[in-house]
Coordinates of N, CA and C in Angstrom, one line a residue:
X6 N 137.3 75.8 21.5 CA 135.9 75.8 22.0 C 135.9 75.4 23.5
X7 N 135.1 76.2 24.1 CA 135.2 75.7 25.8 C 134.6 74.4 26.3
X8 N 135.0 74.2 26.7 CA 134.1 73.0 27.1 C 133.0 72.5 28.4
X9 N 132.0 72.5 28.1 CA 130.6 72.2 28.9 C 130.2 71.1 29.6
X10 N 129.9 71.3 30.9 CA 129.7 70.4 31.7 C 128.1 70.2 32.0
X11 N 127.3 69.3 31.8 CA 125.9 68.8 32.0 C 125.7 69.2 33.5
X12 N 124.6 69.2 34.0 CA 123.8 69.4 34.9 C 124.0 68.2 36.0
X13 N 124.2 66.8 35.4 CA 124.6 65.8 35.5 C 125.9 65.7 36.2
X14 N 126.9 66.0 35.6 CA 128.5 65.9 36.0 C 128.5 66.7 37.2
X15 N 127.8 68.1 37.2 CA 128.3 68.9 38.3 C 127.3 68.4 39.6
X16 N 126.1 68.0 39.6 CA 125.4 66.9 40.8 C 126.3 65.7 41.1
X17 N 127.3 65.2 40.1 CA 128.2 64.0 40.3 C 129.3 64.5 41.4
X18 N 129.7 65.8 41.0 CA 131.4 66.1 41.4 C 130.6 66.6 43.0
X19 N 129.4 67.1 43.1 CA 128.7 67.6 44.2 C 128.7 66.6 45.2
X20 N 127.8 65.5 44.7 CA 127.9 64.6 45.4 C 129.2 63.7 46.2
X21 N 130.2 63.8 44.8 CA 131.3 63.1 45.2 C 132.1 63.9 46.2
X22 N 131.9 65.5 46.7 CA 132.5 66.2 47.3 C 131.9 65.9 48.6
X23 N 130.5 65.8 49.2 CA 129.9 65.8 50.1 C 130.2 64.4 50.3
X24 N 130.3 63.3 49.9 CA 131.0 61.8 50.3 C 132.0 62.3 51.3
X25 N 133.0 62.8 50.1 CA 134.4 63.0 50.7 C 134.8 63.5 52.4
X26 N 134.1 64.6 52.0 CA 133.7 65.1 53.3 C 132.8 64.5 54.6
X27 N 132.2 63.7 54.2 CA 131.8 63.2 55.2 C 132.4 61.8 55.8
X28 N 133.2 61.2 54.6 CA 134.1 60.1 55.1 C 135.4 60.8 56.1
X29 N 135.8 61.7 55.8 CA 137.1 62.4 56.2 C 136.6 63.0 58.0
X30 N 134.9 63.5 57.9 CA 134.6 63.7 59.2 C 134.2 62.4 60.5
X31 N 133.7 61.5 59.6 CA 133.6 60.0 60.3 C 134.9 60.0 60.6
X32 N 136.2 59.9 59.7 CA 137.2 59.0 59.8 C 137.7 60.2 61.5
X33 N 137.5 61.4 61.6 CA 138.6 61.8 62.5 C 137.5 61.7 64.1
X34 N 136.4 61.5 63.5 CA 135.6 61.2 64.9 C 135.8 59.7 65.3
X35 N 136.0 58.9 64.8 CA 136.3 57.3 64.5 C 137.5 57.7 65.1
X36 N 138.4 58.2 64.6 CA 140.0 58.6 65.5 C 140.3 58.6 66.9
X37 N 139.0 59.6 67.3 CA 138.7 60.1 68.4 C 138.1 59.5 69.4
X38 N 137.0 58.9 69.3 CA 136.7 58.2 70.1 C 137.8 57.2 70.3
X39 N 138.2 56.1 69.1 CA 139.6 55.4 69.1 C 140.7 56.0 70.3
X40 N 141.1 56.8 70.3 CA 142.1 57.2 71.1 C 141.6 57.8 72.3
X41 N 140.1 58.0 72.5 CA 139.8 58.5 73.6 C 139.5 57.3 74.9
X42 N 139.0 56.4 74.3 CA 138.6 55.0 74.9 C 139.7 53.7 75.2
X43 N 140.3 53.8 73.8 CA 140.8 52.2 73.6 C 142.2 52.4 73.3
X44 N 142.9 53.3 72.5 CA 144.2 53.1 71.7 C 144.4 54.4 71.5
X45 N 146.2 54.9 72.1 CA 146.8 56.2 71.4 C 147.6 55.9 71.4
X46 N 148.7 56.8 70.4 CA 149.4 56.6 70.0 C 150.6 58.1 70.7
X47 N 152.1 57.9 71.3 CA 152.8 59.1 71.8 C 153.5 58.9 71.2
X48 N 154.6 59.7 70.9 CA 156.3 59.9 70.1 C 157.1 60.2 71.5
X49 N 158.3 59.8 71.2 CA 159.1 59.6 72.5 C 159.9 60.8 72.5
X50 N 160.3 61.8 72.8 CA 161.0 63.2 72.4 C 162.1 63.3 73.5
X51 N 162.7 62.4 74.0 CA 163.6 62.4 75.3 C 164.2 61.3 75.3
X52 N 165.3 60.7 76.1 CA 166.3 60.0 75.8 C 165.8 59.2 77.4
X53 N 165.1 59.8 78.3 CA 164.4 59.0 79.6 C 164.2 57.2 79.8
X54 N 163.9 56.9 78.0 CA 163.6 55.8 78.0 C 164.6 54.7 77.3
X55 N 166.3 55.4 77.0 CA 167.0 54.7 76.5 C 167.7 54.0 77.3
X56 N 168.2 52.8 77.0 CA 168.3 51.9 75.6 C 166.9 51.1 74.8
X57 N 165.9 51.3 76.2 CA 164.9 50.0 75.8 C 164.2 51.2 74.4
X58 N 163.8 52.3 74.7 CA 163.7 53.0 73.4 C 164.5 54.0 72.7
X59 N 164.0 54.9 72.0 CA 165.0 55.8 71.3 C 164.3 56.9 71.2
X60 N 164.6 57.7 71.1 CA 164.0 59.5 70.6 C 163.6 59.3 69.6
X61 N 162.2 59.3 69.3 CA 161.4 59.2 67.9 C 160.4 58.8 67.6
X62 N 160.8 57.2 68.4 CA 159.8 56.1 68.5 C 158.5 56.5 68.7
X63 N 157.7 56.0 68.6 CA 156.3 56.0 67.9 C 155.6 54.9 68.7
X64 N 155.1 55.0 69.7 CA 154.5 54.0 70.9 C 153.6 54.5 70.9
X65 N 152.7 53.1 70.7 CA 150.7 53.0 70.7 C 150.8 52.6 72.6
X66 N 150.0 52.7 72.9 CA 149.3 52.7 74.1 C 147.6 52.3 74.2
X67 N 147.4 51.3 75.3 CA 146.4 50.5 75.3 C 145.8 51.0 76.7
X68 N 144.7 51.9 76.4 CA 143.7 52.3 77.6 C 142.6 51.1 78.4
X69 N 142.8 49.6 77.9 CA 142.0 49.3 78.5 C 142.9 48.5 79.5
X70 N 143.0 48.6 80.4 CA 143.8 47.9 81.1 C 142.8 48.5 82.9
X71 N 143.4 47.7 83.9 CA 143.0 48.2 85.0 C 144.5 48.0 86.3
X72 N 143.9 48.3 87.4 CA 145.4 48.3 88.2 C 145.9 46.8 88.6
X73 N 144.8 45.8 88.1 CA 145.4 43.9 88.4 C 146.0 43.8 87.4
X74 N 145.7 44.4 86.2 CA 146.6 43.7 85.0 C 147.7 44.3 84.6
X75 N 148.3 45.3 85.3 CA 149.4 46.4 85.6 C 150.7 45.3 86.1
X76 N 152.0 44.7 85.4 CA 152.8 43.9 85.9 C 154.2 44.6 85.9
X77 N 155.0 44.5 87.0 CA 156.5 44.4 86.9 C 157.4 44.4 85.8
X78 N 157.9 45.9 84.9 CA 158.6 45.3 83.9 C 157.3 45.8 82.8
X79 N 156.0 46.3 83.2 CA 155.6 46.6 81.8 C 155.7 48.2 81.6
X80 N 155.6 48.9 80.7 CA 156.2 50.1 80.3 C 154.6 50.9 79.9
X81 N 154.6 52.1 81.0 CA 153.2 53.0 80.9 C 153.1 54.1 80.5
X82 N 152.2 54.7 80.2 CA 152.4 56.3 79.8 C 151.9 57.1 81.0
X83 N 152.6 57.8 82.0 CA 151.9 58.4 82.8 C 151.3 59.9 82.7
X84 N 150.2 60.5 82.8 CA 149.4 61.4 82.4 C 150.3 63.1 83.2
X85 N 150.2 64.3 82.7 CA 150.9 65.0 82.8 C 150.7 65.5 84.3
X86 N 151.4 66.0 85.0 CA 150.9 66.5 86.2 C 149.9 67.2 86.2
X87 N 150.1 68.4 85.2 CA 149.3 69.3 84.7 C 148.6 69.7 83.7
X88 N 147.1 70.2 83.6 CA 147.0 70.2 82.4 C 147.2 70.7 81.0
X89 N 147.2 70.4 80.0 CA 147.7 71.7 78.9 C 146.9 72.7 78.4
X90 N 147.4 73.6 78.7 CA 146.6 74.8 78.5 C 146.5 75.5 77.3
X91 N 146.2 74.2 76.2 CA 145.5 74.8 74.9 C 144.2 74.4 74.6
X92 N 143.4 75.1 74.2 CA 141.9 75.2 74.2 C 141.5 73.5 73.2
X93 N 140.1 73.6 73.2 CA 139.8 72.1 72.4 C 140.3 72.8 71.1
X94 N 140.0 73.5 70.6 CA 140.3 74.0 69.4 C 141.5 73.7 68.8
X95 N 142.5 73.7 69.2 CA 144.5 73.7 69.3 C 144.0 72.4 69.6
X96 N 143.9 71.8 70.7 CA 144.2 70.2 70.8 C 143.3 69.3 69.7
X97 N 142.5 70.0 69.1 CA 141.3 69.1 67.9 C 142.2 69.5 66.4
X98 N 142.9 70.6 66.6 CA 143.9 70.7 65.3 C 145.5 69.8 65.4
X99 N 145.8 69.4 66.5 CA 147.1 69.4 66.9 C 146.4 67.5 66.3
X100 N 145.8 67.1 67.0 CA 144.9 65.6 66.7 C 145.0 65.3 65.2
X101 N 144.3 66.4 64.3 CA 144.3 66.1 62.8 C 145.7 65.8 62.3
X102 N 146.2 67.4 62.7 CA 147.9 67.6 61.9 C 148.6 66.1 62.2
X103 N 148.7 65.7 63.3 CA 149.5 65.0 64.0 C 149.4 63.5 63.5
X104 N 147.9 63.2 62.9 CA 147.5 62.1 62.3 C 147.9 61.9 61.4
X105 N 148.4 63.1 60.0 CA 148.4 62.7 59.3 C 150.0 62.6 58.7
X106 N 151.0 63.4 59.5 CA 152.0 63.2 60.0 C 152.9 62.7 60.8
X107 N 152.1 61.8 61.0 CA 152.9 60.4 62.0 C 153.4 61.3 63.2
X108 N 152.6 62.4 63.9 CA 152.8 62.8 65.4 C 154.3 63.6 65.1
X109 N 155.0 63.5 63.8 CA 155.9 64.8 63.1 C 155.7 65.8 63.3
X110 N 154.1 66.8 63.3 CA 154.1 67.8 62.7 C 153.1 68.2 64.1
X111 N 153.1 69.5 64.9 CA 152.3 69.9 65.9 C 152.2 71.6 65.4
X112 N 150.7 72.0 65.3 CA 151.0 73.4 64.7 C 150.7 74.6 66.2
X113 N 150.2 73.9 66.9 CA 150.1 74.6 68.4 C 150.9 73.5 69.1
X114 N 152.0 74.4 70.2 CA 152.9 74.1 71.4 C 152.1 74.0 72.6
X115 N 152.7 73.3 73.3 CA 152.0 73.8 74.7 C 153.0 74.1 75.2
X116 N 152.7 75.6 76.1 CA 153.3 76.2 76.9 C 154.1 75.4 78.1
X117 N 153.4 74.5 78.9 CA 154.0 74.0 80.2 C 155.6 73.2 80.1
X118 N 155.9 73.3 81.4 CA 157.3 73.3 81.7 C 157.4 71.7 81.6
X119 N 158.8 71.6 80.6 CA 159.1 69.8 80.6 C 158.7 68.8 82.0
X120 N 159.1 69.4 82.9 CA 158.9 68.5 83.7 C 157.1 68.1 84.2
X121 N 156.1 68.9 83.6 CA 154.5 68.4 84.0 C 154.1 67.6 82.8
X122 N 155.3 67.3 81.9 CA 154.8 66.4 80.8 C 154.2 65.2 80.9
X123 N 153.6 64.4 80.5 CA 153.6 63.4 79.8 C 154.6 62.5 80.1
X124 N 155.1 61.0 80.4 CA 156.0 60.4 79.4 C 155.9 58.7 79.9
X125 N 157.1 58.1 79.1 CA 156.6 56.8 79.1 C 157.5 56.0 80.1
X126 N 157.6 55.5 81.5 CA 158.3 55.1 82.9 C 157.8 53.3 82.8
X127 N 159.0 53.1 83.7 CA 158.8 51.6 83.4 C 157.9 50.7 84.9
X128 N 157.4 50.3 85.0 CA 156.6 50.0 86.4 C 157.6 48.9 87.5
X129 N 157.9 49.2 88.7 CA 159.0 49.0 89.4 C 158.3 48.1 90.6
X130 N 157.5 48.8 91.0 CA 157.0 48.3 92.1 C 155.1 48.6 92.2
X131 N 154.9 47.4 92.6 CA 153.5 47.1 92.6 C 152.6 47.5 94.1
X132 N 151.8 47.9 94.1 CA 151.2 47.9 96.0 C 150.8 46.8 96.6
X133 N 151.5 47.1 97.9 CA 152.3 46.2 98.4 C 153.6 46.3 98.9
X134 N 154.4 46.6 97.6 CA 155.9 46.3 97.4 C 156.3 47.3 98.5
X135 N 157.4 46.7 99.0 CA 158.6 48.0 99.5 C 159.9 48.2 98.7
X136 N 160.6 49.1 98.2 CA 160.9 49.3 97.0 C 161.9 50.5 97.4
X137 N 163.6 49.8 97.2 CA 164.2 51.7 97.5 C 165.3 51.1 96.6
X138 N 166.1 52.2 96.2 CA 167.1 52.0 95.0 C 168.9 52.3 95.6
X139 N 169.4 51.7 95.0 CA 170.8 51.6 95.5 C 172.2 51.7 94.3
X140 N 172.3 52.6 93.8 CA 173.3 52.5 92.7 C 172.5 52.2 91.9
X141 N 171.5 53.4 91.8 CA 170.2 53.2 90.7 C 169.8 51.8 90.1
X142 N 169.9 50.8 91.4 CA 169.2 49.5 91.3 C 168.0 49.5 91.9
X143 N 167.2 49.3 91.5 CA 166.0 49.3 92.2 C 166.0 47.4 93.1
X144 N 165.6 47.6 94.4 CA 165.5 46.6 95.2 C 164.1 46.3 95.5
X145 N 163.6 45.5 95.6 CA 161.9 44.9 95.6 C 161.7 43.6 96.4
X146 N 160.8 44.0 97.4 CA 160.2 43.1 98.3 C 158.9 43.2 98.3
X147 N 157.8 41.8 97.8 CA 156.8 42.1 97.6 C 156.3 41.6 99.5
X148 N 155.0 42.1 99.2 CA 154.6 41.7 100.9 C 154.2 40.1 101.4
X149 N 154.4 39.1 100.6 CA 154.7 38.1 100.8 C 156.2 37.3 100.8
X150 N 156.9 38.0 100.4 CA 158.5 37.8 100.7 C 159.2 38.6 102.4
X151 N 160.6 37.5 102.2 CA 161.2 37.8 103.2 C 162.3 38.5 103.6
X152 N 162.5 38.8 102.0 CA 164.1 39.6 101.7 C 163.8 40.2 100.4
X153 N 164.5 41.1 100.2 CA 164.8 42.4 98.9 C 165.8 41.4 98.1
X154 N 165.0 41.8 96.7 CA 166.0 40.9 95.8 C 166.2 42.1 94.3
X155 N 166.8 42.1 93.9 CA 166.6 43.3 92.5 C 166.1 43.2 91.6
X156 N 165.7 44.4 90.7 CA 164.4 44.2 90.0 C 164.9 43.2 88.9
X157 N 166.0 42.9 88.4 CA 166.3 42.1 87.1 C 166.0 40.5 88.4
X158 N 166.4 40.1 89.4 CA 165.4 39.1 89.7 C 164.1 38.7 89.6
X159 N 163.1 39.7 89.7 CA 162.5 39.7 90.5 C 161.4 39.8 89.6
X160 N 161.6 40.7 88.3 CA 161.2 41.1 86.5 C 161.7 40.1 85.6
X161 N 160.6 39.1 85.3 CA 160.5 38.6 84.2 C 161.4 39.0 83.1
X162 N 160.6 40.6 82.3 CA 160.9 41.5 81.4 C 162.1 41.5 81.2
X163 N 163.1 41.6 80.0 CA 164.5 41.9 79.9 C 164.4 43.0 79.4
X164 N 165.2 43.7 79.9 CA 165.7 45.5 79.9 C 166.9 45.4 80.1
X165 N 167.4 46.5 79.7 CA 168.9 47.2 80.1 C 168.6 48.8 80.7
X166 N 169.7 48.9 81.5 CA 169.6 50.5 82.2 C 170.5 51.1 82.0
X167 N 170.7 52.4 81.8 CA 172.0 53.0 81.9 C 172.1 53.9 83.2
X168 N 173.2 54.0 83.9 CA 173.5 54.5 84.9 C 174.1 55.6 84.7
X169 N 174.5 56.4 85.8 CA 175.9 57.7 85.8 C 177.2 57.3 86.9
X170 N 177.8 57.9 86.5 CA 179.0 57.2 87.4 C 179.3 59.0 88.1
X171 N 179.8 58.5 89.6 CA 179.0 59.7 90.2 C 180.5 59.8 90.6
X172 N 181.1 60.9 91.4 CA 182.8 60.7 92.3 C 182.5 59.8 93.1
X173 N 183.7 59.3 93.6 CA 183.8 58.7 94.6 C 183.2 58.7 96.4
X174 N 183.4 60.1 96.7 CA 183.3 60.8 97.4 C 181.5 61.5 97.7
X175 N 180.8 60.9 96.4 CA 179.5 61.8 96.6 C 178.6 60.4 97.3
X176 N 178.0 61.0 98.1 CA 177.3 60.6 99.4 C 175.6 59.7 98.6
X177 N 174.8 59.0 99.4 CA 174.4 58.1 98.8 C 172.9 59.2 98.9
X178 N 173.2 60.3 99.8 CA 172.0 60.9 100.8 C 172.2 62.6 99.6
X179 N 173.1 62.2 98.4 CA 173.0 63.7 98.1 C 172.1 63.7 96.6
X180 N 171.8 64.5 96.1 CA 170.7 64.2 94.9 C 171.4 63.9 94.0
X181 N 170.7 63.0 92.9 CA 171.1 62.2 91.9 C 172.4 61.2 92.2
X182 N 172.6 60.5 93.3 CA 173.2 59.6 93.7 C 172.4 58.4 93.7
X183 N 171.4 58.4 93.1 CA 170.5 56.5 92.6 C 170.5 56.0 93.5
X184 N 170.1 56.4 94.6 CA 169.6 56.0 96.1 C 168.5 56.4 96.5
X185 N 167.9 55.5 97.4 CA 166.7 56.1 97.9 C 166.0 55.6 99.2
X186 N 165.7 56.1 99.9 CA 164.9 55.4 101.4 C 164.1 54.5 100.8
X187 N 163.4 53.6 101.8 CA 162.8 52.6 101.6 C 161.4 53.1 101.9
X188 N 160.5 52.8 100.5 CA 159.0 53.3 100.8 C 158.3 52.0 100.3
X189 N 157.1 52.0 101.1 CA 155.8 50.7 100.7 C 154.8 51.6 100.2
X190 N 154.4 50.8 99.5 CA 153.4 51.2 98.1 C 151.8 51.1 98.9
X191 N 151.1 51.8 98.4 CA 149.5 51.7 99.6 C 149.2 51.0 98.4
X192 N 147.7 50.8 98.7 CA 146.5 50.2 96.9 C 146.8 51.3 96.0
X193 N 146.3 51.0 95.0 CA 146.2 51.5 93.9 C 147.7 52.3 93.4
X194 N 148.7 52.4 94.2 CA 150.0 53.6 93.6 C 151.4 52.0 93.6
X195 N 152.1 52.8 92.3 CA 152.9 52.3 91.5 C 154.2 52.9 91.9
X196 N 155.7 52.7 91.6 CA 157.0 53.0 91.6 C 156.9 53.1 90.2
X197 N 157.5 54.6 89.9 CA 157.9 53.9 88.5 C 159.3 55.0 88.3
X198 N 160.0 53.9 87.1 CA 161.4 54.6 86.8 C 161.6 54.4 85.1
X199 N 162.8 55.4 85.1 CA 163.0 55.6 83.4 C 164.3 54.3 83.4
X200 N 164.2 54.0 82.4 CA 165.1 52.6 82.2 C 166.4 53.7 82.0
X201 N 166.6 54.8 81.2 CA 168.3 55.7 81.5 C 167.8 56.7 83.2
X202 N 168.7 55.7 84.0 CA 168.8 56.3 85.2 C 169.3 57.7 85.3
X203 N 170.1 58.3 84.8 CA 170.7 59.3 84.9 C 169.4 60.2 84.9
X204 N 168.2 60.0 84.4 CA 167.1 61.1 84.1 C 166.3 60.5 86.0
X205 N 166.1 62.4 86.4 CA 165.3 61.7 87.5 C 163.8 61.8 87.4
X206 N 163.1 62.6 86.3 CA 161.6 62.5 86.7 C 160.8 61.6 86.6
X207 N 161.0 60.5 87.5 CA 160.7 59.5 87.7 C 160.1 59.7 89.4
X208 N 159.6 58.2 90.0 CA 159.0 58.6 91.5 C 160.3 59.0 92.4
X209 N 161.7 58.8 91.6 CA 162.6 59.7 92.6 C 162.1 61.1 93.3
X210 N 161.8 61.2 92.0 CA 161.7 63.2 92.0 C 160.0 63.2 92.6
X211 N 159.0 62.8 91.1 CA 157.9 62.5 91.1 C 156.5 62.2 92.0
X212 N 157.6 61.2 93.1 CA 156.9 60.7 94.1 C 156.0 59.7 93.0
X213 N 155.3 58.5 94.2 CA 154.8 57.0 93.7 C 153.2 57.9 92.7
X214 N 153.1 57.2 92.2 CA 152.1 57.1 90.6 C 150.8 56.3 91.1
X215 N 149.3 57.3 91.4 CA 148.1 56.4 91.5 C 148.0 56.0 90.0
X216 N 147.2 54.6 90.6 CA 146.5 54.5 88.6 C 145.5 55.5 87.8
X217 N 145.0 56.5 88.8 CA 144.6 57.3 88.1 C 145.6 58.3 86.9
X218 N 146.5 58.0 87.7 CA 147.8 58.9 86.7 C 148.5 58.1 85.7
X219 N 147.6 56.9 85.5 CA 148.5 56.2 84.2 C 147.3 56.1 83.1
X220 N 147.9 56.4 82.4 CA 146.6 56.6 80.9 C 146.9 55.5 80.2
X221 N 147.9 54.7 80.1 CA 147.6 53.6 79.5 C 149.0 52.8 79.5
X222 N 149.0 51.5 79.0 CA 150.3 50.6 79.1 C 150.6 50.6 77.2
X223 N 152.0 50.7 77.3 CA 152.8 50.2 76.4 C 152.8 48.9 75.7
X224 N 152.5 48.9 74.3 CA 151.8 47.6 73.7 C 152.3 47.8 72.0
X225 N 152.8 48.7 71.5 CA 153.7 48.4 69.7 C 154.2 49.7 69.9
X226 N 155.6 49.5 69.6 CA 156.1 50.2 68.5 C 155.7 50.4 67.1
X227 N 155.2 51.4 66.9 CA 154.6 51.7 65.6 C 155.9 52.4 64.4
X228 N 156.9 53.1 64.8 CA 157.3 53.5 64.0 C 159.3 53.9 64.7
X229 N 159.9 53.9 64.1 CA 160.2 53.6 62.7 C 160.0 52.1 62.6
X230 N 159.8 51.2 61.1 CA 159.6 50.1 61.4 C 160.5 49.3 62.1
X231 N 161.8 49.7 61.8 CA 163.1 49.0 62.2 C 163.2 48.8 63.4
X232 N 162.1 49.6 64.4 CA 162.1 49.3 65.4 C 160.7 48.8 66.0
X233 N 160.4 48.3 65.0 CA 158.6 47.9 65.2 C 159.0 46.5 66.7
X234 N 157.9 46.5 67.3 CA 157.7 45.7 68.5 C 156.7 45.4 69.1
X235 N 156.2 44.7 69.6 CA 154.9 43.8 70.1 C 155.2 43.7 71.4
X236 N 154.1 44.2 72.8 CA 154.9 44.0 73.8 C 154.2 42.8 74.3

């Protein structure tokens, strides 16, 4: 015998469908504003930021911040040179997929070339500073000092860097030799460098970072837990 459903049940499952739906639309506008104002979340896809991170990692980022509370030694996300040329449509799907797969899963690419990405640099030098690097040491003189001291003086923050070991013979004036002229920082623009020196898109290459080009500071490790972290 088939079985019959009241008039009753199917206004129930109606109802309970239009809920659903409307919690699932709250929840991804709630997301959005969330990540448009206050809190996002990037995946690290490059080795730029090893040892202090890893390829994978899962770093939330904190948009409320301004250029005073920006310190020596804190870790930013800087905004892409360029912008990505996928429509809202692809970026409002890439948002859902990406939520619900822990930033795993992207079903639209963006086209642009690695280097106008995105990514996460460690803050070196403040405005003010005069700031040039020497055997991929960064040296830091703020404008109330009287001499260059290095950033592990100078930085609270404990980090580790990795370097390249270059010939003997290669000059301090030739590229990727971890050298650099001495530049002072105006208001509002930043130094910033990848904690694995070997990578240069950093202000080596990059040139100094206004705060308009930082989208936000580095604040948990979200994922994997093993590497969960509070900054």
């Amino acid at each position: 015998m088939a079985k019959s459903f009241s008039y009753a049940e199917k206004q129930l499952q109606k109802k309970f469908f239009i809920i659903f739906i409307f919690i699932f639309v709250l929840a991804i506008l709630l997301y959005h504003l969330i990540t448009h104002f206050a809190f996002k979340t990037y995946r690290i896809e490059t080795d730029t930021m090893e040892p202090s991170f890893s390829t994978g990692n899962i770093v939330a980022i904190s948009k409320l911040f301004n250029a005073d509370s920006l310190n020596r030694g804190d870790v930013v996300y800087r905004k892409a040179l360029h912008k990505t040329n996928l429509n809202v449509f692809q970026r409002l799907a890439n948002s859902v997929v990406s939520l619900a797969t822990a930033k795993f899963v992207l079903p639209f690419k963006d086209d642009e070339q690695a280097l106008t990405k995105g990514g996460f640099y460690r803050v070196l030098g403040l405005p003010g500073d005069t700031i040039y690097l020497d055997n991929c040491i960064a040296y830091i003189k703020d404008a109330s000092a009287d001499s260059f001291l290095t950033e592990f003086e100078v930085i609270s923050t404990k980090y580790d860097i990795e370097t390249v070991s270059l010939p003997s013979d290669w000059e301090r004036e030739m590229p990727f030799s971890g050298s650099s002229q001495r530049i002072t920082l105006g208001e509002n623009e930043f130094f910033l460098l990848t904690d694995n020196r070997k990578a240069t898109l950093d202000s080596r290459l990059n040139g100094v970072c206004s705060i308009e080009d930082i989208e936000g500071k580095a604040v948990l490790v979200t994922w994997p837990f093993a590497d969960w972290n509070v900054f």
